[in-house]
XYZ file of C-alpha atoms in Angstrom:
625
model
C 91.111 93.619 101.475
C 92.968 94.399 104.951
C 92.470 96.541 107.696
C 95.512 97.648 107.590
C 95.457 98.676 103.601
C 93.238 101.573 104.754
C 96.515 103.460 105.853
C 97.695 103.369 102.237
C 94.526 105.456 101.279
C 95.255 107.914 104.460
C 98.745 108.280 103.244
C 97.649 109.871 99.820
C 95.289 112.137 101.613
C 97.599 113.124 103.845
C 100.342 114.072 100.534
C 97.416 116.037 99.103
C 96.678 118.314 102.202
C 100.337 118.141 103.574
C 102.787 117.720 100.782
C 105.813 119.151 102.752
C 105.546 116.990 106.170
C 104.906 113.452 104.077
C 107.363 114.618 101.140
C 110.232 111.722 101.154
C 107.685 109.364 102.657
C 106.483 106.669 100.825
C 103.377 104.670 100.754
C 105.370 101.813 102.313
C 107.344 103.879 104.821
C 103.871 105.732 106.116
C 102.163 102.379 106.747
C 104.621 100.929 108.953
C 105.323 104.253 110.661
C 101.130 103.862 111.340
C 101.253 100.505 112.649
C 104.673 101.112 114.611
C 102.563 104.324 116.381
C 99.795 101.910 117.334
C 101.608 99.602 118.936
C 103.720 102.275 120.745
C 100.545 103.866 122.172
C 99.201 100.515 123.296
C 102.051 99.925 125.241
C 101.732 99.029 128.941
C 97.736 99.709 128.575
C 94.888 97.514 127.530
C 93.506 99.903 124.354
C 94.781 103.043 123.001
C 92.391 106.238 121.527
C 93.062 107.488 117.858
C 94.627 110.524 119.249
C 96.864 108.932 121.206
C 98.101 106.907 118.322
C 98.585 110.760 115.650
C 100.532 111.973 118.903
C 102.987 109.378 118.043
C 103.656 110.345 114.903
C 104.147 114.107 115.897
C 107.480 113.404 114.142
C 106.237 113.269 110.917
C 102.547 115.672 111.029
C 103.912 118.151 113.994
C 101.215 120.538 114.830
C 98.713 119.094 112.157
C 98.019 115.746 114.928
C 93.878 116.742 114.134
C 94.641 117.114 110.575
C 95.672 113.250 110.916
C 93.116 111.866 113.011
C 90.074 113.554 110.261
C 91.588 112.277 107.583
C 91.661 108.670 108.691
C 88.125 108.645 110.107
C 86.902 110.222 106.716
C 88.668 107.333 105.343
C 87.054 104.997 107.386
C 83.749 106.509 107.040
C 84.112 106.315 103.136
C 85.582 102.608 102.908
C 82.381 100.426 105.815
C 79.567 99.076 104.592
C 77.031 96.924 106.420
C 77.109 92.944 105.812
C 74.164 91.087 104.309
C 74.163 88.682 106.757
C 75.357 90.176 109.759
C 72.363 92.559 109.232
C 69.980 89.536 108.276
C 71.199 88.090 111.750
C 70.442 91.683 113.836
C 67.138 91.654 112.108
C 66.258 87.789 113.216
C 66.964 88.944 116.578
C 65.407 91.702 116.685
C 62.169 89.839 115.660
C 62.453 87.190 118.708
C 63.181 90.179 121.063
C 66.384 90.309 122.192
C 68.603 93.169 122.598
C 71.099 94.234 120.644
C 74.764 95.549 122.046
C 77.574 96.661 119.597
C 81.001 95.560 121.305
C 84.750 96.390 119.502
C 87.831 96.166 120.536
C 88.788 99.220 118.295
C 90.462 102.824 118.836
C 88.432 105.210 117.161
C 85.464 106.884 119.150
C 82.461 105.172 120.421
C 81.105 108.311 118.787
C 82.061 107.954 115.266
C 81.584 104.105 115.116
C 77.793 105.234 116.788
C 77.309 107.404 113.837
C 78.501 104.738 110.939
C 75.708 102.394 112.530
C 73.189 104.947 112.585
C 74.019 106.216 109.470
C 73.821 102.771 107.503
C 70.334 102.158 109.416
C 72.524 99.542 111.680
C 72.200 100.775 114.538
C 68.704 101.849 115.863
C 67.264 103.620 119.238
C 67.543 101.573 122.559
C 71.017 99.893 121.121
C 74.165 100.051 122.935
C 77.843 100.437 122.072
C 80.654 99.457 123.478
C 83.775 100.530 122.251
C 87.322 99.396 124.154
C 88.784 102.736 123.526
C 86.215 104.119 125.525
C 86.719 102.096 128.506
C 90.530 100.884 128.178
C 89.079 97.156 128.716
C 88.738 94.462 125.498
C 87.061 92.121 124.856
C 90.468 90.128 123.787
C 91.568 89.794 127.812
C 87.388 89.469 128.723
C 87.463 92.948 130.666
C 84.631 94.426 128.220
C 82.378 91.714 128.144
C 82.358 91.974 132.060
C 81.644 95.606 131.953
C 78.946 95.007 129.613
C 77.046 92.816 131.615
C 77.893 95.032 134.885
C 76.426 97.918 133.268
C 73.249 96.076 131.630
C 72.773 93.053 133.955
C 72.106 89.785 133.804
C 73.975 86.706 133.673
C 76.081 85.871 131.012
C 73.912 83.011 129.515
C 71.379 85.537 129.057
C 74.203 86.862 126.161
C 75.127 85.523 122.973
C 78.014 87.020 120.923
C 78.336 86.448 117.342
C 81.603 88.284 115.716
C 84.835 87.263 113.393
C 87.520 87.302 115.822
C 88.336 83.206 116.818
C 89.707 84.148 120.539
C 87.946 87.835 121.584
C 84.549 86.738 119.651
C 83.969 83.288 120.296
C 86.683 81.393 122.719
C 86.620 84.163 125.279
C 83.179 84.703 125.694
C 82.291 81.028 126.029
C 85.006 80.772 128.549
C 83.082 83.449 130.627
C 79.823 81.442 129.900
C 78.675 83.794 127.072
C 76.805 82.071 124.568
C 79.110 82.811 121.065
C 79.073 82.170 117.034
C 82.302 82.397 115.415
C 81.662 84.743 112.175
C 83.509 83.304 108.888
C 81.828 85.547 105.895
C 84.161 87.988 106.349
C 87.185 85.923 104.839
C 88.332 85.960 100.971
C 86.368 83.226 99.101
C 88.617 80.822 97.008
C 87.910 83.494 93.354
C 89.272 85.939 95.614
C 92.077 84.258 97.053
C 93.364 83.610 93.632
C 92.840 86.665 92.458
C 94.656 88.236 94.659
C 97.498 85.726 94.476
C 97.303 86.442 90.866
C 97.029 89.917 90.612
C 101.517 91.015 90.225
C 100.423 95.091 91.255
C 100.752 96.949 94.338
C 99.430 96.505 97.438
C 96.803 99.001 97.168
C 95.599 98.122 93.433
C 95.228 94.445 94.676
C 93.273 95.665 97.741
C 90.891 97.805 96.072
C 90.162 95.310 93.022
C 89.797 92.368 95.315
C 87.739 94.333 98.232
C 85.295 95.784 95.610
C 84.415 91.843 94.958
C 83.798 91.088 98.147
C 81.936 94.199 98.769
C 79.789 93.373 96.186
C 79.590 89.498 97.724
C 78.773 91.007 100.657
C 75.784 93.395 99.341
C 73.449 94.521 101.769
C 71.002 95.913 99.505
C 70.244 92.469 98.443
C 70.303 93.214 94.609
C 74.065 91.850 94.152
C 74.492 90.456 90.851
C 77.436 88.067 90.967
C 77.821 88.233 87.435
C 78.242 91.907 87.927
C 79.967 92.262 91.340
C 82.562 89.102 90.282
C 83.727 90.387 86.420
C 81.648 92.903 84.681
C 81.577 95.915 87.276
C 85.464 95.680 87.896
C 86.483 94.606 84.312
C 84.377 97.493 82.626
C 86.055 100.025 85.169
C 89.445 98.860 84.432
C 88.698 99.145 80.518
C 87.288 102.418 81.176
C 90.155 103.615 83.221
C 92.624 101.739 80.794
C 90.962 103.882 77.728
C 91.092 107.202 80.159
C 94.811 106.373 80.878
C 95.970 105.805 77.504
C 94.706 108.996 76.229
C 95.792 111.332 79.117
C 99.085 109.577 78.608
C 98.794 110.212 74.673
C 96.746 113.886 74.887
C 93.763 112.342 73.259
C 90.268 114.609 73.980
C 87.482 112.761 73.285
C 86.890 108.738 73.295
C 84.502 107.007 70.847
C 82.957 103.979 72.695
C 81.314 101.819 70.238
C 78.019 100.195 69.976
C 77.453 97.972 71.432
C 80.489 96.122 73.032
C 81.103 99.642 74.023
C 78.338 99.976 76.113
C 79.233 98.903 79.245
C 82.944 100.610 79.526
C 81.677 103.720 78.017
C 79.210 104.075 81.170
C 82.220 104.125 83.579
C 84.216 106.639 81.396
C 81.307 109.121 81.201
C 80.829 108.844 85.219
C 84.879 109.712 85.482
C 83.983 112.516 83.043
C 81.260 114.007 84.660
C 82.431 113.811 88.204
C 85.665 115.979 87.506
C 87.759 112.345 87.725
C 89.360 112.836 84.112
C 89.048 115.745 81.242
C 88.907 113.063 78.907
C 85.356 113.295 76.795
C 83.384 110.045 76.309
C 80.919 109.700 73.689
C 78.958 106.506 72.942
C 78.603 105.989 69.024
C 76.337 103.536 67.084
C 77.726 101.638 64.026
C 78.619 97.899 63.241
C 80.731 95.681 61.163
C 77.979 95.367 58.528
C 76.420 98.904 58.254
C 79.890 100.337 57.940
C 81.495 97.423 55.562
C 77.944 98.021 53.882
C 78.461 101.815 53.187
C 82.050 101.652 52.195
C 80.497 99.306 48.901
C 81.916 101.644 46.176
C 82.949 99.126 43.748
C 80.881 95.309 44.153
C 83.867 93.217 42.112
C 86.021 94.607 45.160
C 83.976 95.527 48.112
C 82.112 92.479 48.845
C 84.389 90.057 50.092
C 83.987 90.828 53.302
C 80.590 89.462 53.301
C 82.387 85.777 52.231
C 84.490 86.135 55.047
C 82.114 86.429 57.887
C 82.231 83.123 60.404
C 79.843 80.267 59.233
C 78.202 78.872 56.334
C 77.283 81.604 53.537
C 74.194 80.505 52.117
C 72.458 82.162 48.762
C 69.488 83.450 51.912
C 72.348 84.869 53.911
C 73.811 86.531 50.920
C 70.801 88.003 49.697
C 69.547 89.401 53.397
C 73.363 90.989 53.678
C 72.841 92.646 50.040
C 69.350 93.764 51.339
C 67.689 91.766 48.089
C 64.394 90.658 48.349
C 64.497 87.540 46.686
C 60.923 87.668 45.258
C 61.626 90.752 43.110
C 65.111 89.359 41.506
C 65.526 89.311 37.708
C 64.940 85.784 36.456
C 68.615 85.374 35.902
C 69.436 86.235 39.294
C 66.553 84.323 40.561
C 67.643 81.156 38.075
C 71.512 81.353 39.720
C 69.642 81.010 43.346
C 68.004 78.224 42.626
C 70.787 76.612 41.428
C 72.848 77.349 44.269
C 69.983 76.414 46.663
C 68.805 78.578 49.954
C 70.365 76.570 52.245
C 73.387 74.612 50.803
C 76.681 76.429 52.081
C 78.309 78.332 49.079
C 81.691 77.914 47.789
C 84.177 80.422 46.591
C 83.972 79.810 43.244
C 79.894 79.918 43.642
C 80.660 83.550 45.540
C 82.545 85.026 42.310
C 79.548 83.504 39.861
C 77.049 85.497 42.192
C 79.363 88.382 42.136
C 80.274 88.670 38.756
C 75.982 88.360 37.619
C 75.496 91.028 40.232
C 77.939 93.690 38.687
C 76.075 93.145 35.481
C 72.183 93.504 36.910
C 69.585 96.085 37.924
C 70.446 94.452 41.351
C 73.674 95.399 41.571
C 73.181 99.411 40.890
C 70.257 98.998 43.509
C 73.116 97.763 46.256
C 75.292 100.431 44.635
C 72.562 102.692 44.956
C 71.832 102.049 48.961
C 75.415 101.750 49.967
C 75.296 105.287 48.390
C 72.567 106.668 50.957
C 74.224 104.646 53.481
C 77.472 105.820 53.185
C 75.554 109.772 52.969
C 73.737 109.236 56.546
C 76.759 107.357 57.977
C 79.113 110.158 57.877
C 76.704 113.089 58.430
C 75.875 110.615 61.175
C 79.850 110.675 62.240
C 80.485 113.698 61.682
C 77.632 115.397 63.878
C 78.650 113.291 66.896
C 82.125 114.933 66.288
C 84.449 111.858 65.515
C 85.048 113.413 61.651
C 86.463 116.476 62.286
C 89.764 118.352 64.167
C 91.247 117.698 67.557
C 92.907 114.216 68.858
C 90.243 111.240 69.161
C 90.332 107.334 69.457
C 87.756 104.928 68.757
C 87.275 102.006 71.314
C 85.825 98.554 71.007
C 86.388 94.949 71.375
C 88.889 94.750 68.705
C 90.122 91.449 67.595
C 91.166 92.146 63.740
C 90.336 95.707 63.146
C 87.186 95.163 61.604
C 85.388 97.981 62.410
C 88.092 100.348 62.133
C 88.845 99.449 58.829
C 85.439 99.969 57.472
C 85.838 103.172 59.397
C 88.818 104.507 57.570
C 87.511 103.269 54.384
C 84.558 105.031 54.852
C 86.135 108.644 56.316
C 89.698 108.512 54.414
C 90.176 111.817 55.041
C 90.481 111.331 58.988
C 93.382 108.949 60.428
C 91.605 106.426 62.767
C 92.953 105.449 65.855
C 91.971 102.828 68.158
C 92.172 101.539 71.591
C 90.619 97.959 72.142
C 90.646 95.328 74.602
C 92.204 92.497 72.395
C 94.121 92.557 69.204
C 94.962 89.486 67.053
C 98.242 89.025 65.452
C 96.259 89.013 62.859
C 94.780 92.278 62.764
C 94.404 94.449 59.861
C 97.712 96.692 59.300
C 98.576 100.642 59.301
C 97.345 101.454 55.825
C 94.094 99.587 55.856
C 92.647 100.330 59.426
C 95.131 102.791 60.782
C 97.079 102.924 64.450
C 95.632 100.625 67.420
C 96.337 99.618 70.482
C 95.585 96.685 73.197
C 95.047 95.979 76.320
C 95.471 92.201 75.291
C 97.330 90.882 72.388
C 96.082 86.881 71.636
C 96.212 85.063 68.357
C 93.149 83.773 66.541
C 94.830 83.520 63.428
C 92.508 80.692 62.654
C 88.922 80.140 64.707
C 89.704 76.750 65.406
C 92.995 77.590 66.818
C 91.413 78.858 69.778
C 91.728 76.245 71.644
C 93.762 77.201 74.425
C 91.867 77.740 77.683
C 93.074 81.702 78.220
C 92.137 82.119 74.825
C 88.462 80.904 74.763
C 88.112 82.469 77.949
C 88.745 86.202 76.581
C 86.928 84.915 73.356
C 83.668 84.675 75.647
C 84.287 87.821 77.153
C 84.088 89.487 73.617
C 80.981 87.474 72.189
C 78.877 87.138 75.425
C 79.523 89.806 77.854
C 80.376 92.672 76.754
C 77.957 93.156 74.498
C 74.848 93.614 77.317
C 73.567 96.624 75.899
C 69.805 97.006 76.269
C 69.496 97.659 72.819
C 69.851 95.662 69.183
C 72.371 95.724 66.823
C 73.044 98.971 64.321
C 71.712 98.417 61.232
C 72.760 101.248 59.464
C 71.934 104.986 58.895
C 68.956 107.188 57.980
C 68.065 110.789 57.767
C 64.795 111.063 59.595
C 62.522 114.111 59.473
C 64.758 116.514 60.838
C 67.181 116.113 57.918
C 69.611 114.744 60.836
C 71.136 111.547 60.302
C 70.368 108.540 62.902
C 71.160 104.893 63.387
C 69.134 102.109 63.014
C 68.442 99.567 65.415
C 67.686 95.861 65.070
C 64.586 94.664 67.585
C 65.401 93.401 70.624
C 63.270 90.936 72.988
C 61.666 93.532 75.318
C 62.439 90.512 78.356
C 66.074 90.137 77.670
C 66.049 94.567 76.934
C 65.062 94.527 80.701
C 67.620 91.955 81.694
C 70.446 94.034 80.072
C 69.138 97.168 81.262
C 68.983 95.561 85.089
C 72.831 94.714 84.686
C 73.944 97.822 82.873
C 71.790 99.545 86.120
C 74.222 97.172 88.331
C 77.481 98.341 86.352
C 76.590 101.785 87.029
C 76.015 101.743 90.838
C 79.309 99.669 91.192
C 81.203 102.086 88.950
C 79.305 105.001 91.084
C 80.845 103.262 94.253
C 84.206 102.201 93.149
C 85.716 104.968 90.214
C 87.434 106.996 93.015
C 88.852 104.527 94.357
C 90.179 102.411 91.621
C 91.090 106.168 89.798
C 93.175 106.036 93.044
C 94.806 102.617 92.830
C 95.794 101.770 88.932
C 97.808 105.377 87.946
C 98.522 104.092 84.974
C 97.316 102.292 82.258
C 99.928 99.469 82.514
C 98.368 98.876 85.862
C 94.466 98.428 84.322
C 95.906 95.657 81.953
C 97.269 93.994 84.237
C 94.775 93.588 86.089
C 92.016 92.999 84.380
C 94.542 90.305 82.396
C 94.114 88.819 85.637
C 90.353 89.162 86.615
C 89.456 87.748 83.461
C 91.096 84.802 83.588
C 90.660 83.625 87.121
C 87.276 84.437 86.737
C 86.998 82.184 83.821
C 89.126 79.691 85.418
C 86.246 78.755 87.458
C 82.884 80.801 87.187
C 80.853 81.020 90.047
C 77.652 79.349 89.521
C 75.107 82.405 89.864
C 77.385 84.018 87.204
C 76.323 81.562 85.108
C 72.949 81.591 85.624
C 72.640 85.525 85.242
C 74.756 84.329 81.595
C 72.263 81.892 80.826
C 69.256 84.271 81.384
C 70.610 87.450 79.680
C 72.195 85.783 76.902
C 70.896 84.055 73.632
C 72.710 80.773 72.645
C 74.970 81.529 69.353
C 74.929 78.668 66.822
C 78.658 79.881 65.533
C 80.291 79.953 68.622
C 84.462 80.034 68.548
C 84.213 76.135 69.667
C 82.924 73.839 71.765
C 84.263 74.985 74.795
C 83.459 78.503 74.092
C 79.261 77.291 74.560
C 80.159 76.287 78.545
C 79.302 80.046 79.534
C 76.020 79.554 78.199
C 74.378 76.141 78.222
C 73.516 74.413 81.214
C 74.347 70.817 82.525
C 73.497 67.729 79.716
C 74.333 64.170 80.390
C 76.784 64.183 78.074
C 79.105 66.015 80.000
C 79.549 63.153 82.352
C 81.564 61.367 79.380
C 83.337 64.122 79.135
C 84.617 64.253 82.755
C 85.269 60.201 82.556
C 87.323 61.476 79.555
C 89.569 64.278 81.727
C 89.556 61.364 83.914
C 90.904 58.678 81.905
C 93.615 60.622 80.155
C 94.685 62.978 82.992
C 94.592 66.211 80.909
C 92.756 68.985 79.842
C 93.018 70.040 83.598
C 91.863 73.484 82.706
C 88.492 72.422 81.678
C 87.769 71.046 85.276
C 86.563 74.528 86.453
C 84.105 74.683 83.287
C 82.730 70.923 84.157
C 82.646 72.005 88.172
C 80.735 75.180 87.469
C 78.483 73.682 84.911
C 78.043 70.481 87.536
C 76.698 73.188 89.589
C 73.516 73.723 87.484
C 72.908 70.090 87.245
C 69.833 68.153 89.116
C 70.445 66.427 92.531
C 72.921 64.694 93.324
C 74.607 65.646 90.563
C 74.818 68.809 91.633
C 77.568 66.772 93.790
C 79.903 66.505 91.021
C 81.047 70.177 91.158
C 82.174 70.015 94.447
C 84.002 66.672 93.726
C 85.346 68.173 90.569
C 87.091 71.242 92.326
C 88.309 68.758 94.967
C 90.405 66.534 92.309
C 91.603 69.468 90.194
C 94.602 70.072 91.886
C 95.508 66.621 91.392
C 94.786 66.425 87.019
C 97.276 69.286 86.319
């Protein structure tokens, strides 16, 4: 996020490789000592060389001065990247002709910043570089750009300098009549800003977290998702790395990711697994609250309540499609209590135990008997062949909220103690006895689903029901024992279109989390750390969510009719006229403040000029709350 925070990354190379000359040094300490030895070997000269700076800190390194110098240029090499549109402008040049010069005030080698270019296709043959170290002259006092055009002729309207610096790059080359562009992309966009502002972690955690966003902002490669470079490729590395951190802090082997909110986290903690970045074992596990509440169906007076408690209306169709009835082959007494509930008309409590108590006394009821039965026989084969029914220390992770699916879990292995790591728990969750031990990154209450009302907590709700869920793949039905007497999940059908979209984002996840994991392995040591920050990420990004987020949302996601509320649905649908009343109505009573960044972003997606009212909305935000 700064230059400078590339010291910090130096610092912990240098206490790997020399523990005894930086022991007693902190980070802190070893950054200003850096910056303190640059400005000494600047002193009474116009640029200093790398070297000259590691002779200054002799003090600390002694005889190990080359020791220092290769370990900050391999950071260096390891931490640039090209920019988008730096690159888009070389290659518009390039098209009309003109010839393209490299000029940095900067002391490491011309030869090293040469390579960088070269290597990231940059730099090509018949460029030149001009590097102050080089030629103790900068562009900052105008010496360089004089020896540039001494060296390659011409006059200097014949140049035209585009770079980020306000003085060296733009008002001292037009005050030597150099043509000059004053570069802005570089600088932390307003998410950014906040994030950072929000973020309470060190220095180095903050500048890895928000750097990796602008990296992926700044994506040369031109397949940046924002969606995916903004929340889901940091927030499913910090879940990952939370996971990895709680059970090298607790001596847990092997992690259970499961399907599919799973998905995405559990491709992070395999890549720290299989590049030597943790011992901890990651294994991605199919199951769902229905297959496993379904298999644990030992006795139906007790077992099927579950099915009356799931969000929504419960309808006699519903009911019959979770007891996997076919209603055309009912008894006629069973088929005689349907019609008098009718398909359609929402079923009482009271109408639930009449059902239920008919059911225990029909064929129907010892053929659901009979299936949860086979179920519950593939289910834990199923388990215990992918190892999570069995010896050694394990957790199962997931979204969380009540304890759900770790309930059915233990219900359906008793024998085996669950445990649990999740991203969100509910005060409400199930206790010890029923599901077993858990733990949370984020504890919010949803005691009731109207009650989730407050902005943070609709925010994290979304997370749960529309993001994290992108795997390219449908729901698990249940178990089976194919032909190979082994036991395997079932899958619901999934759109092959919106397969492909998932897959394409799940692809993104992966080459962020191939580019980042060292990095952030490096900057959140613990697992306090992770929840803190993603705490943060999540809800700044759901403060105000950029507008391409939401269209990558609105393209990869299918609208759900049972929603946590209203508010919940502004992820997903775009702009209707209706939401103009509703800003008149923020307006009017000069509250609900926190909504303004939903209204701006979904103002955003609107038709011209009403595209406008985002813009206008951000503007007046500060002043509603």
């Amino acid at each position: 996020m700064d230059p400078t925070d590339v010291f910090r990354l130096i610092y912990h190379r240098l206490s790997r490789d020399l523990p005894e000359q930086t022991d007693g040094i902190c980070e802190d300490a070893f950054v200003s000592a850096r910056i303190v030895a640059e400005r000494r070997a600047r002193k009474d000269r116009a640029e200093t060389t790398l070297a000259a700076i590691w002779d200054e800190l002799a003090w600390m390194v002694g005889d190990n001065r080359d020791l220092g110098v290769e370990a900050e240029l391999a950071c260096e090499r390891e931490l640039l990247y090209p920019n988008a549109e730096i690159l888009s402008v070389i290659a518009s040049r390039r098209e009309q002709g003109h010839r393209i010069v490299f000029v940095s005030d900067m002391y490491l080698p011309a030869d090293f910043l040469r390579s960088v270019l070269e290597e990231n296709g940059v730099m090509q043959p018949g460029d030149e570089i001009f590097v102050s170290s080089s030629h103790d002259k900068t562009k900052h006092d105008g010496d360089l750009y004089h020896h540039v055009m001494e060296d390659l002729g011409g006059s200097p309207s014949d140049y035209f300098m585009t770079g980020d610096h306000r003085h060296s790059d733009h008002r001292k080359p037009r005050s030597l009549g150099l043509r000059s562009k004053h570069y802005r992309g570089h600088r932390l966009n307003g998410f950014e800003k906040r994030l950072n502002d929000a973020l309470a972690t060190s220095q180095l955690s903050r500048s890895i977290l928000v750097g990796s966003v602008r990296s992926g902002r700044a994506d040369h490669r031109g397949t940046g998702n924002r969606l995916v470079s903004d929340f889901l490729g940091p927030a499913s590395l910090l879940w990952a790395l939370w996971t990895v951190r709680r059970a090298e802090e607790g001596r847990i082997d092997r992690l259970y990711f499961m399907a599919r909110d799973g998905f995405l986290p559990f491709l992070a903690a395999d890549y720290l697994k299989n590049t030597g970045l943790t011992g901890v074992e990651s294994h991605y596990v199919y199951g769902s609250r229905y297959s496993l509440y379904f298999a644990s169906i030992r006795d139906l007076q007790t077992d099927l309540q579950w099915i009356f408690d799931q969000p929504g209306d419960l309808t006699t169709d519903k009911l019959l499609r979770y007891l996997r009835l076919d209603r055309a082959a009912l008894s006629p007494q069973m088929n005689a209590l349907c019609d008098e509930f009718g398909q359609d008309a929402p079923m009482s409590a009271a109408d639930f135990g009449r059902f239920v108590d008919m059911l225990a006394q029909a064929d129907e009821g010892r053929a659901v008997l009979d299936d949860a039965a086979e179920l519950r026989r593939a289910a834990r084969q199923y388990f215990e062949d992918v190892g999570l029914i069995g010896a050694g220390s394990s957790a199962i992770v997931d979204i969380g909220w009540h304890l759900n699916v770790q309930t059915a879990l233990q219900s359906l292995v008793p024998e085996q103690r669950m445990f649990g790591l999740y991203l969100y728990l509910s005060e409400t969750r199930r206790n010890f006895r029923q599901a077993g031990r858990a733990e949370s990154m984020i504890e919010l209450n949803i005691a009731h689903r109207r009650a989730a009302t407050p902005p943070a907590l609709w925010r994290h709700a979304t997370v749960a029901e529309h993001l994290f869920g992108m795997a390219p793949e449908g729901s698990c039905k249940g178990f089976e024992f194919g032909e190979d007497g082994k036991a395997h999940p079932v899958l619901q059908r999934m759109d092959p279109e919106e397969a492909a979209i998932r897959q394409q984002i799940a692809d993104e996840v992966q080459a962020f989390v191939r580019e980042w994991a060292p990095l952030y392995m490096q900057a959140f040591p613990t697992a306090q750390v992770c929840a803190a920050a993603f705490r943060a990420l999540s809800d700044e990004f759901f403060e105000m969510p950029t507008r391409e987020a939401l269209l990558t949302i609105r393209k990869s996601v299918r609208l759900s009719r049972e929603a946590l509320n209203d508010e919940s649905s502004a992820l997903v649908s775009g702009f209707h006229l209706s939401d103009l009343g509703h800003v008149l109505n923020v307006l009017r009573r000069r509250k609900n403040a926190e909504a303004l960044g939903w209204l701006g972003a979904k103002f955003s997606l609107a038709p011209r000029p009403l595209d406008m009212g985002g813009k206008a909305l951000r503007k007046l935000r500060p002043y509603l709350g």
